[in-house]
Amino acid sequence: MHELGKTMIIDKGIGISQIKDMLTFGKAHLDFLKYGFGTSCLYEPISLIEKNELLTKSNVICFPGGTLFEAAYYKNMVNSFFDDILKYSFTGVEISHGTIDVDDMDRHNYIRRAKQMQLTVFSELGKKNETGFKDIIESVKRDLDAGSDYVVLEGRETGTSGLYNKEGAVADDILNIFEAESDLLPYIIWEAPCMEQQILLLKHFGANVNIGNVAFQDVLSLAALRRGLRSDTFFDFLS
């Protein structure tokens, strides 16, 4: 873990050798790894466990994408889902409702259950097919009160939904809403896969903003942006 904002990468199929290489050069700048979509259930079990244990030894929290939780909820298999979280050596879980509607009471009960299992809990807000954020602050506070460690603001792996419009731009009013609630920022992870989005968030909120859905090859690039070691943020953070 490090002194600046948290970084979460999205893993869409990173092999063991790539993970080892990434941890060799970038583990000081990486906090969380999310398996994209439902990809974690497509691994050979022994390979998944090996990968997760390697991440855990490097103090990187690993968890399956929220789509897998939603699939389990949809098929009434949440108990098996939580069993598998421990079985396959995950250290976190994402409780989302981005694709299907999950009742808030159910979501909060699952958040509490995950905390009882001593998992790091990420809840996700922002429908994949919506751009409206009515009452988002109250939703964040309810999730945190239920026990979420972090609330992830949806942007998908493309950065073109949830927080963003189809061109990848985020509305100023969303930024201003959270600027007015700055005490919540340490618990918010902004999904921002595109460099332009990362730069915008860093310039608006500072180097401590938490950023997610980062491509694994961009870990050091983002770390450089946080420190003013790229021209885009040179005059913002270089001291």
Backbone as a ProteinNet text record, in pm:
[ID]
protein_1_A
[PRIMARY]
MHELGKTMIIDKGIGISQIKDMLTFGKAHLDFLKYGFGTSCLYEPISLIEKNELLTKSNVICFPGGTLFEAAYYKNMVNSFFDDILKYSFTGVEISHGTIDVDDMDRHNYIRRAKQMQLTVFSELGKKNETGFKDIIESVKRDLDAGSDYVVLEGRETGTSGLYNKEGAVADDILNIFEAESDLLPYIIWEAPCMEQQILLLKHFGANVNIGNVAFQDVLSLAALRRGLRSDTFFDFLS
[TERTIARY]
85.3	0	89.8	36.6	120.3	49	118.4	68.5	-32.1	-40.9	-133.1	-262.2	-349.2	-478	-464.9	-570.1	-570.7	-588.8	-527	-538.4	-591.9	-696.5	-756.2	-742.3	-683.6	-676.5	-790	-826.9	-924	-847.2	-873	-802.6	-897.1	-868	-951.3	-885.1	-784.2	-718	-567.3	-518	-374.3	-319.1	-216.4	-156.1	-66.3	-29.5	54.2	187.6	250.2	379.7	366.8	257.7	235.4	211.2	137	112.9	245	330.8	460.7	542.3	543	616.1	558.6	425.7	360.6	393.3	390.5	418.8	565.5	651.8	793.6	817.9	751.4	779.3	672.8	554.4	447.1	370.2	408.6	322.9	315.6	416.4	412.3	305.4	251.6	154.2	19.3	-2.3	-123.4	-186.4	-318.3	-389	-490.4	-564.3	-675	-669.9	-707.7	-725.3	-865.3	-939.6	-1074.1	-1072.6	-1119.7	-1137.5	-1257.4	-1234.4	-1341.1	-1456.8	-1576.9	-1700	-1706.1	-1732.2	-1734.1	-1616.2	-1503.7	-1391.4	-1329.6	-1340.2	-1272.3	-1325.3	-1450.6	-1505.9	-1465.3	-1389	-1343.9	-1202.5	-1136.8	-1002.2	-1004.9	-893.1	-871.9	-857.6	-928.8	-927.3	-787.8	-697.4	-563.4	-489	-512.3	-447.3	-504.3	-635.7	-699.8	-649.1	-640.1	-590.8	-445.7	-363.5	-222.6	-210.9	-290.2	-286.3	-330.6	-439.6	-490.5	-394.4	-332.4	-237	-113.9	-72.2	40.2	7	-113.2	-156.3	-163.6	-218.2	-233.3	-97.3	1.1	135.7	196.4	149.7	198.2	106.3	12.8	-80.3	-172.7	-204.8	-302.4	-433	-539.7	-670.8	-731.6	-776.6	-830.2	-975	-1055.1	-1197.4	-1259.6	-1364.7	-1433.1	-1520.5	-1538.4	-1624.6	-1767.4	-1838.7	-1974.1	-2071.8	-2040.9	-2129	-2144.8	-2038.7	-2046	-2140.1	-2134.8	-2231.2	-2373.2	-2394.3	-2529	-2579.7	-2491.1	-2530.4	-2572.6	-2498.1	-2533	-2666.6	-2688.5	-2815.2	-2930.7	-2910.8	-3014.5	-3052.6	-2954.9	-2978.4	-3000.9	-3016.3	-3040.6	-2928.3	-2804	-2687.6	-2587.7	-2636.6	-2545.7	-2469.1	-2531.9	-2460.7	-2339.2	-2357.2	-2244.9	-2139.8	-2186.3	-2094.5	-2001.9	-2057	-1974	-1881.8	-1928.8	-1841.4	-1720.6	-1746	-1638.1	-1540.8	-1588.6	-1499.8	-1386.1	-1420.2	-1318.5	-1242.1	-1313.4	-1251.5	-1138.5	-1156.4	-1058	-967.1	-962.4	-862.8	-878.1	-1001.4	-1025.2	-1019.9	-980.2	-975.4	-1075.4	-1149.7	-1251.7	-1370.7	-1475.2	-1596	-1662	-1723.4	-1796.8	-1945.2	-2022.9	-2168.4	-2227.4	-2278.6	-2324	-2467.2	-2521	-2650.1	-2649.2	-2544	-2526	-2604.5	-2630.8	-2701.4	-2844.3	-2865.8	-3000.2	-3032.1	-3158.7	-3200.2	-3181.7	-3105.8	-3089.9	-3145.7	-3241.9	-3306.1	-3201.5	-3216.2	-3118.2	-3104.5	-3213.9	-3206.4	-3122.5	-3142.5	-3061.7	-2914.6	-2888.3	-2749.7	-2681.7	-2750	-2689.5	-2671.2	-2762.3	-2744.3	-2622.5	-2602	-2485.3	-2356	-2361.9	-2245.1	-2207.8	-2306.8	-2281.2	-2225.6	-2281.6	-2234.3	-2087.5	-2053.3	-1914.9	-1819.9	-1861.9	-1777.8	-1757.8	-1861.8	-1848.8	-1749	-1731.1	-1634.1	-1494.7	-1480.8	-1353.6	-1299.7	-1392.2	-1355.5	-1354.6	-1273	-1283.1	-1399.9	-1492.4	-1618	-1621.5	-1649.5	-1669.7	-1815.7	-1889.6	-2023.5	-2015.6	-2105.2	-2097.9	-2229.3	-2218.7	-2335.5	-2322.3	-2436.3	-2436.8	-2473.4	-2599.2	-2646.3	-2569.2	-2544.4	-2473.9	-2555.1	-2685.8	-2768.9	-2828.7	-2770.1	-2821.3	-2706.2	-2735.9	-2635.8	-2683	-2805.7	-2856.3	-2800.3	-2777.2	-2721.7	-2802.8	-2932.4	-3020.1	-2993.1	-2977.2	-2959.6	-2836	-2732.5	-2616.2	-2544.6	-2540.1	-2470.5	-2537.4	-2669.1	-2740.1	-2717.8	-2711.4	-2684.8	-2545.7	-2447.7	-2312	-2311	-2375.5	-2375.8	-2444.5	-2551.9	-2620.7	-2531.1	-2459.6	-2368.5	-2256.3	-2200.4	-2094.2	-2146.2	-2265.1	-2325.3	-2348.4	-2378.1	-2399.7	-2269.1	-2155.7	-2027.4	-1933.2	-1972.6	-1881.6	-1753.3	-1641.7	-1514.4	-1496.5	-1543.5	-1533.9	-1660.7	-1701.4	-1811.7	-1752.3	-1776.6	-1723.2	-1827.4	-1788.7	-1877.8	-1855.1	-1959.5	-1956.3	-1907.7	-1815.6	-1772.7	-1750.9	-1759	-1730.4	-1585.4	-1548.6	-1410.7	-1383.4	-1491.4	-1475.4	-1477.3	-1527.7	-1540.5	-1645.6	-1753.1	-1856.9	-1997.6	-2010.8	-2144.2	-2135.1	-2249.2	-2249.2	-2215.4	-2095.1	-2047.9	-2038.9	-2015.5	-1974.7	-2081.4	-2075.8	-2161.5	-2091.5	-2152.1	-2097.2	-1964.3	-1933.6	-1805.1	-1698	-1735.7	-1639.6	-1623.8	-1711.9	-1704.1	-1790.3	-1742.1	-1817.6	-1880	-2001.6	-2073.1	-2011	-1998.9	-1941.8	-2021.2	-2153.7	-2232.8	-2200.2	-2161.6	-2122	-1994.4	-1899.3	-1775.3	-1803	-1889.9	-1919.6	-1993.4	-2080.3	-2152.3	-2053.2	-1952.5	-1856.8	-1753.5	-1726.9	-1638.5	-1700.8	-1832.9	-1903.6	-1913.3	-1884.8	-1889.1	-1750.9	-1650.1	-1511.5	-1475.1	-1549.1	-1520	-1547.5	-1626.1	-1656.3	-1548.6	-1466.7	-1373.8	-1277.6	-1228.7	-1139.1	-1205.6	-1338.2	-1411.8	-1472.4	-1443.8	-1498.1	-1389	-1423.6	-1335	-1404	-1338.5	-1392.3	-1339.4	-1426.7	-1381.7	-1344.5	-1218.7	-1168.2	-1060	-1099.8	-1000.7	-919.7	-970.2	-903	-814.4	-698.8	-604.9	-667.2	-747.2	-809.3	-900.2	-970.7	-1057.4	-974.5	-864.8	-776.8	-720.2	-678	-622.6	-728.3	-850	-957.8	-981.5	-989.8	-1016.2	-900.5	-778.4	-662.1	-657.2	-684.5	-682.2	-795.1	-909.8	-1024.7	-1013.4	-972.2	-973.6	-835.2	-730.9	-596.4	-540.7	-414.2	-341.9	-394.9	-473.8	-524.7	-655	-707.2	-832.2	-809.8	-907.6	-899.7	-952.2	-875.8	-910.8	-913.5	-1019	-1036.7	-1049.6	-1055.3	-1063.6	-945.1	-830.6	-706.7	-650.6	-605.1	-540.2	-409.2	-377	-259.7	-131.2	-124.1	-2.7	5.7	-100.4	-102.5	-77.9	-39.9	-20.9	85.4	200.2	306.6	273.8	201.6	159	72.6	-23.3	-108.5	-27.1	65.3	150.6	230.8	275.9	349.1	258.4	134.8	39.4	15.9	4.7	-20.8	93.7	212.2	331.1	380.5	306.7	350.7	468.2	482.9	594.6	554.3	442.3	402.3	362.7	376.7	351.5	208.6	113.9	-27.5	-54.3	24.9	3.4	130.6	225.5	356.3	341.4	262.3	250.5	148	73.8	-25.4	36.1	128.8	173.7	324.3	404	548.4	591.9	653.5	696.6	842.8
-118.3	0	124.5	237.9	354.7	479.7	592.8	713.6	790.1	763.2	836.4	758.6	806.6	742.1	597.7	521	378.6	358.1	250.6	212.9	71.2	54.7	-76.5	-108.8	-223.5	-262.8	-358.7	-362.4	-459.9	-567.2	-690.8	-806	-878.8	-870.6	-937.6	-1064.1	-1113.2	-1236.5	-1229	-1174.4	-1161.2	-1294.9	-1344.7	-1471.5	-1459.8	-1575.2	-1579	-1508.1	-1533.2	-1470.3	-1318.8	-1271.6	-1127.2	-1067.6	-1140.6	-1094.3	-1080.9	-1181.7	-1176.3	-1057	-1034.6	-919.8	-788.7	-778.8	-656.2	-627.9	-732.2	-713.6	-679.5	-725.9	-694	-544.5	-485.2	-343.1	-248.5	-300.7	-207.2	-227.6	-325.4	-355.2	-239.8	-154.1	-39.4	61	46.9	143.4	78.4	-40	-117.1	-165.7	-146.9	-185.6	-296.5	-289.5	-382.4	-438.5	-566.2	-627.1	-684.7	-638.7	-691.1	-775.3	-898.8	-983.1	-930.4	-891	-831.5	-926.5	-871.2	-944.8	-1073.7	-1188.3	-1316.3	-1403.4	-1342.1	-1420.5	-1513.2	-1480.4	-1562.2	-1704.9	-1726	-1861.9	-1943.8	-1885.5	-1956	-2011.7	-1980.8	-2029.8	-2175.3	-2244.6	-2370.9	-2338.3	-2409.6	-2374	-2358.3	-2449.8	-2443	-2317.7	-2275.5	-2154.6	-2029.5	-2028.6	-1914.4	-1898.1	-2008.3	-2002.8	-1955.4	-2008.4	-1967.4	-1817.4	-1768.5	-1626.2	-1540	-1578.9	-1500.6	-1502.8	-1616.3	-1623.9	-1538.9	-1534.1	-1449	-1302.1	-1261.3	-1123.4	-1091.1	-1183.7	-1161.3	-1144.5	-1223.5	-1211.6	-1074.6	-1010	-876.2	-766.2	-804.1	-708.2	-641.8	-714.5	-667.7	-742.3	-669.3	-730	-768.9	-894.2	-944.2	-988.4	-962.8	-995.6	-1010.8	-1092.2	-1107.6	-987	-958.4	-847.6	-867.7	-757.7	-763.1	-841.4	-857.9	-936.2	-1078.4	-1133.7	-1270.3	-1277	-1175.5	-1169.6	-1160.3	-1075.8	-1059	-1187.3	-1261.3	-1390	-1487.4	-1487.3	-1574.9	-1534	-1404.3	-1354.5	-1392.5	-1374.9	-1404	-1551.7	-1638.2	-1782.5	-1839.8	-1749.6	-1791.2	-1882.1	-1840.4	-1919.8	-1836.8	-1737.3	-1648.6	-1722.7	-1819.8	-1896	-1966.8	-2029.5	-2096.1	-1995	-1878.6	-1771.9	-1733.9	-1711.4	-1673.8	-1787.8	-1910.6	-2025.1	-2025.3	-1996.3	-1998.2	-1881.7	-1770	-1657	-1701.7	-1774.9	-1824.1	-1942	-2030.2	-2150.8	-2116.3	-2009.2	-1974.1	-1858.2	-1832.9	-1741.4	-1596	-1553	-1410.3	-1339.8	-1214.7	-1136.9	-1021.8	-1006.6	-903.2	-952.9	-871.7	-905.1	-775.3	-779.1	-662.4	-694.5	-614.5	-629.7	-519.5	-557.8	-457.5	-484.7	-390	-409.4	-331.8	-354.8	-280.1	-333.7	-465.2	-526.5	-562.4	-611.1	-645.7	-564.7	-556.9	-489.2	-582.6	-537.3	-609.6	-520.3	-570.7	-493.5	-438	-309.8	-246.7	-320.5	-369.1	-442.9	-569.2	-638.6	-757.4	-719.6	-613.9	-570.6	-542.3	-471	-433.9	-555.2	-649.5	-773.2	-850.7	-852.6	-922.6	-849	-716.9	-639.2	-675.8	-681.7	-717.9	-859.7	-948.7	-1087.3	-1094.5	-1020.7	-1021.4	-965.8	-862	-807	-908.7	-985.8	-1090.1	-1197.2	-1212.3	-1307.3	-1245.9	-1123	-1049.9	-1021.6	-999.3	-960	-807.6	-756.3	-615.7	-602.7	-512.5	-505.5	-380.4	-404.5	-298	-305.3	-198.2	-191.6	-100.5	-122.9	-47.8	23.4	148.6	228.5	278.8	291.2	343.3	236.3	234.5	133	139.6	24	18.9	81.3	93.6	149.5	284	348.9	477.1	574.5	702.4	803.8	896.4	880.9	965.6	925.9	1023.9	996	1067.5	1051.3	1110.9	1047.9	1132.6	1087.3	1000.1	1021.6	934.1	945	1064	1080.1	997	998.9	918.8	770.3	729.2	588.1	547.9	634.4	607.6	592.6	684.4	680.9	555.8	513.2	391.2	268.9	262.8	149.7	149.4	265.6	273.9	238	282.6	248.1	98	33.1	-112.2	-188.2	-121.4	-186.6	-187.4	-128.7	-124.1	-50.9	-105.9	-36.5	71.5	41	135.5	128	242.3	246.9	281	193.4	209.3	279.2	386.3	457	404.1	347.5	270.4	351	291.1	349.2	243.4	117.9	0.9	3.6	-105.3	-115.3	-22.9	30.1	119.3	266.6	298.1	437.4	512.8	442.4	506.5	480.9	451.7	440	474.9	468.6	503.3	649.8	675.9	813	893.7	825.8	891.8	881.9	976.4	964.3	876.4	860.1	768.7	816.5	945	998.4	989.3	938.8	922.7	1043.9	1143.2	1264.6	1249.7	1304	1300.9	1438.4	1438.4	1564.2	1642.1	1774.1	1858.4	1850.8	1833.8	1835.1	1715.9	1601.3	1486.3	1518.4	1581.2	1619.7	1718.8	1813.9	1915.8	1858.3	1760.6	1694.7	1633.6	1564.3	1497.9	1594.4	1702.5	1804.9	1865.4	1877.1	1930.7	1829	1703.2	1595.8	1531.8	1614.9	1568.7	1463.6	1458.1	1356.7	1215.7	1203.7	1071.9	1024.3	1114.6	1081	966.4	951.8	838	702.4	699.8	573.9	553.5	644.7	638.2	592.8	498.7	459.6	496.8	580.6	624.9	533.1	461.8	381.9	476.3	471.4	564.8	495.2	414.8	339.2	423.4	540	622.3	727.6	753.7	848.1	986.2	1029.2	1161.3	1170.8	1061.8	1059	1062.4	989.5	989.4	1128.4	1194.8	1329.6	1425.3	1416.4	1503.1	1484.4	1359	1330.8	1377.4	1354.8	1398	1549.7	1619.4	1765.3	1820.8	1751.9	1802.1	1771.3	1647.5	1603.7	1591.3	1592.8	1579.4	1438.5	1424.4	1298.6	1183.8	1213.9	1109	1046.2	1088	1030.2	882.9	798.9	655.4	627.4	553.2	529.9	380.7	336.4	195.1	168.3	38.3	-10.5	35.6	41.3	77.8	-46.9	-33.8	-145.7	-179.3	-309.2	-348	-285.1	-262	-201.8	-51.8	5.8	149.9	184.1	85.7	111	217.8	203.5	302.4	435.5	430.5	554.3	637.6	572.7	643.9	692.5	610	651.9	776.6	783	901.1	1024.1	1005.6	1116.9	1170.6	1081	1123.6	1208.8	1190.7	1256.9	1372.7	1406.4	1513.9	1475	1345.2	1296.3	1269.5	1327	1334.2	1478.5	1520	1660.9	1702	1606	1638.1	1690.8	1646.8	1690.8	1750.8	1784.7	1833.5	1948.8	2048.5	2168.2	2152.4	2042.1	2018.3	1953	1858.3	1774.6	1771.8	1817.1	1809.8	1917.5	1874	1970.8	1947.6
0	0	0	-41.8	-62.4	-14.5	-27.7	36	-48	-176.8	-262.6	-280.6	-370.4	-390.1	-434.3	-410.8	-443.5	-594.1	-643	-783.6	-794	-873.6	-898.2	-1046.1	-1077.3	-1217.6	-1249.9	-1376.5	-1424.6	-1501.1	-1464.6	-1520.8	-1615.1	-1743.7	-1843.8	-1897.8	-1824.2	-1865.3	-1853.9	-1743.3	-1721.2	-1672.3	-1738	-1700.1	-1578.2	-1522.4	-1402.9	-1426.8	-1540.4	-1568.8	-1576.6	-1638.3	-1646	-1508	-1424.9	-1287.9	-1213.1	-1226.6	-1158.7	-1206.9	-1337.3	-1391.6	-1339.3	-1339.3	-1293.9	-1147.6	-1065	-923.3	-900.4	-989	-977.2	-995.1	-1095.4	-1121.9	-1069.3	-1033.6	-1003.4	-875.1	-791.4	-676.3	-576.3	-575.1	-484.3	-524.3	-644.7	-695.9	-725.3	-671.6	-701.3	-571.9	-560	-438.2	-459.4	-569.8	-591.8	-733.7	-746.7	-878	-886.6	-986.1	-1011.2	-1137.7	-1124.1	-1241.9	-1320.3	-1443.9	-1522.7	-1546.1	-1537.4	-1569.7	-1485.4	-1553	-1482.3	-1517.6	-1557.4	-1609.3	-1506.4	-1378.9	-1277.9	-1272.9	-1312.5	-1308	-1430	-1522	-1641.4	-1626	-1515.3	-1489.5	-1443.2	-1464.5	-1394.8	-1246.3	-1158.9	-1016.3	-957.2	-988.9	-929.7	-975.3	-1099.7	-1151.5	-1085.7	-1063.5	-998.7	-856	-783.6	-645.9	-643.2	-732.6	-738.3	-763.6	-855.6	-890	-772.4	-707.8	-595.4	-476.9	-452	-341.1	-369.4	-495.1	-534	-509.9	-547.5	-524.9	-376.4	-298.9	-155.1	-87.7	-129.1	-72.4	-100.6	-206	-241.4	-189.7	-100	-38.6	-139.4	-245.7	-343.6	-319.5	-293.5	-269.5	-403.3	-414.1	-540.9	-523	-625.4	-614.6	-752.7	-763.2	-892.1	-921.9	-1049.7	-1089.5	-1044	-1026.9	-974.3	-1059.8	-1188	-1274.5	-1222.6	-1163.7	-1111.4	-991.8	-904.9	-794.3	-848	-948	-1002.5	-1066.9	-1132.7	-1191	-1081.9	-971.2	-859.2	-797.9	-785.5	-731	-823	-952	-1051.4	-1050.1	-1024.8	-1025.8	-885.8	-787.8	-649.2	-598.1	-625.6	-586.4	-505.2	-431.6	-360	-250.7	-185.8	-82.9	-142	-256.9	-324	-368.1	-411.7	-452.7	-338.1	-220	-105.5	-63.8	-73.5	-44.3	-137.6	-265.7	-364.2	-346.1	-295.2	-267.4	-175.7	-71.7	21	-38.2	-105	-161.5	-257.3	-334.5	-436.8	-395.1	-265	-206.9	-249	-276.9	-296.2	-161	-162	-38.5	-37.8	-146.9	-155.8	-234.4	-235.9	-311.6	-355.5	-473	-522.5	-525.5	-455.8	-451.7	-538.6	-654.2	-750.6	-794.1	-867.7	-934.7	-1065.9	-1142.8	-1265.9	-1383.3	-1384.2	-1496.3	-1461.2	-1339.5	-1293.1	-1168.8	-1136.1	-1014	-895.1	-797.4	-671.5	-562.5	-490	-384.5	-287.5	-250.5	-162.2	-29.7	24.4	150.2	132.9	20.9	-7.6	-23	-98.7	-118.6	13.8	99.2	226.9	317.3	310	386.6	336.9	205.1	150.6	183.7	187.8	230.6	373.9	461.5	601.6	611.8	533.7	534.9	492.5	388.4	340.9	446.1	517.6	623.6	735.2	765.4	867	824.3	693.1	638.4	629.6	679	681.6	541.1	449.4	313.8	301.4	211.9	174.4	77.6	109.3	34.2	-53.1	-179.7	-277.2	-321.1	-301.9	-360.6	-481.8	-575.2	-700.9	-727.1	-768.4	-802.7	-945.4	-1011.7	-1147.8	-1246.4	-1286.9	-1381.4	-1512.2	-1572.6	-1699.9	-1813.2	-1793.9	-1900.5	-1861.5	-1760	-1715.7	-1696.1	-1708.2	-1677.7	-1566.2	-1519	-1413.2	-1277.7	-1190.7	-1059.3	-951.2	-958.1	-858.7	-722.5	-623.4	-485.1	-466.4	-547.4	-539.3	-405	-347.3	-219.6	-111.2	-107.4	-6.9	-30.4	-156.2	-187.1	-139.5	-161.5	-114	37.7	106.2	252.5	305.5	240.1	284.8	267.3	155.8	134.6	237.6	266	365.8	504	536.1	665	677.9	564.7	566.4	583.6	558.6	580.2	462.5	349.4	234.6	272.1	228.9	247.3	141.7	20.5	-90.8	-174.4	-226.8	-322.2	-458.5	-554	-688.8	-775.2	-840.5	-931.5	-1072	-1127.9	-1252.1	-1372	-1445.1	-1572.1	-1677.8	-1635.4	-1718.4	-1767.4	-1835.2	-1882.7	-2000	-2061.1	-2176.1	-2137.7	-2017.5	-1977.6	-2055.7	-2095.5	-2177.9	-2124.6	-1996.9	-1938.1	-1790.6	-1721.2	-1579.9	-1560.9	-1510	-1488.8	-1617	-1727	-1850.4	-1958.7	-2051.3	-2168.7	-2272.7	-2388	-2488.6	-2545.2	-2524.3	-2570.2	-2461.8	-2343.9	-2236.1	-2147.1	-2160.8	-2079.4	-1954.4	-1843.5	-1718.8	-1695.9	-1644.5	-1622.2	-1506.3	-1523.9	-1419.3	-1290.2	-1300.3	-1177.6	-1088.6	-1147.8	-1067.2	-990.1	-1056.1	-989.4	-877.2	-903.5	-803	-683.2	-708	-598.5	-499.9	-551.9	-463.5	-407	-478.4	-422.8	-297.7	-298.2	-181.8	-68.6	-98	2.9	11.5	31.9	21.5	125.9	236.6	338	287.8	180.3	123.3	26.1	-24.5	-132.9	-101	23.1	50.2	30.7	27.7	16.3	-122.7	-213.7	-349.6	-445.9	-533.3	-643.1	-773.9	-850.4	-978.9	-1088.7	-1157.3	-1269.8	-1384.1	-1424	-1525.9	-1607.5	-1705.2	-1782.3	-1880.4	-1917.7	-2019.1	-1952.4	-2011.1	-1951.6	-1935.8	-2033.6	-2024.8	-1903	-1871.3	-1754	-1625.9	-1624.7	-1507.9	-1482.4	-1587.9	-1574	-1519.6	-1573.2	-1525.9	-1376.6	-1332.1	-1190.5	-1102.6	-1147.8	-1070.7	-1058.4	-1166.1	-1161.7	-1075	-1075.3	-1000.1	-850.9	-818.1	-678.3	-616.1	-696.7	-642.8	-655.7	-619.6	-640.1	-556	-453.4	-365.2	-412.8	-526.9	-575.5	-608.8	-575	-602.2	-742.7	-821.1	-961.6	-990.6	-1059.7	-1090.7	-1238.9	-1271	-1409.6	-1493.4	-1429.1	-1496.9	-1565.5	-1688.4	-1756.9	-1686.1	-1678.7	-1599.6	-1652.8	-1782.4	-1838.7	-1811.4	-1752.9	-1725.6	-1579.1	-1497.4	-1354.3	-1331.2	-1393.9	-1374	-1440.3	-1550.4	-1616.1	-1522.5	-1454.3	-1359.4	-1240	-1192.8	-1081.1	-1118.5	-1243.2	-1289.3	-1293.6	-1340.3	-1341.9	-1201.3	-1103.6	-964.7	-909.8	-963.3	-909	-994.9	-1099	-1186.3	-1273.6	-1298.4	-1378.7	-1522.9	-1564.2	-1704.4	-1731.6	-1854.6	-1885	-1853.1	-1860.1	-1838	-1697.5	-1598.9	-1460.1	-1399.9	-1483.6	-1437.6	-1338.7	-1375.1	-1292.2	-1180.1	-1181.3	-1076.4	-953.1	-974.8	-863.2	-841.1	-935	-916.1	-818.1	-709.9	-607.8	-572.3
[MASK]
+++++++++++++++++++++++++++++++++++++++++++++++++++++++++++++++++++++++++++++++++++++++++++++++++++++++++++++++++++++++++++++++++++++++++++++++++++++++++++++++++++++++++++++++++++++++++++++++++++++++++++++++++++++++++++++++++++++++++++++++

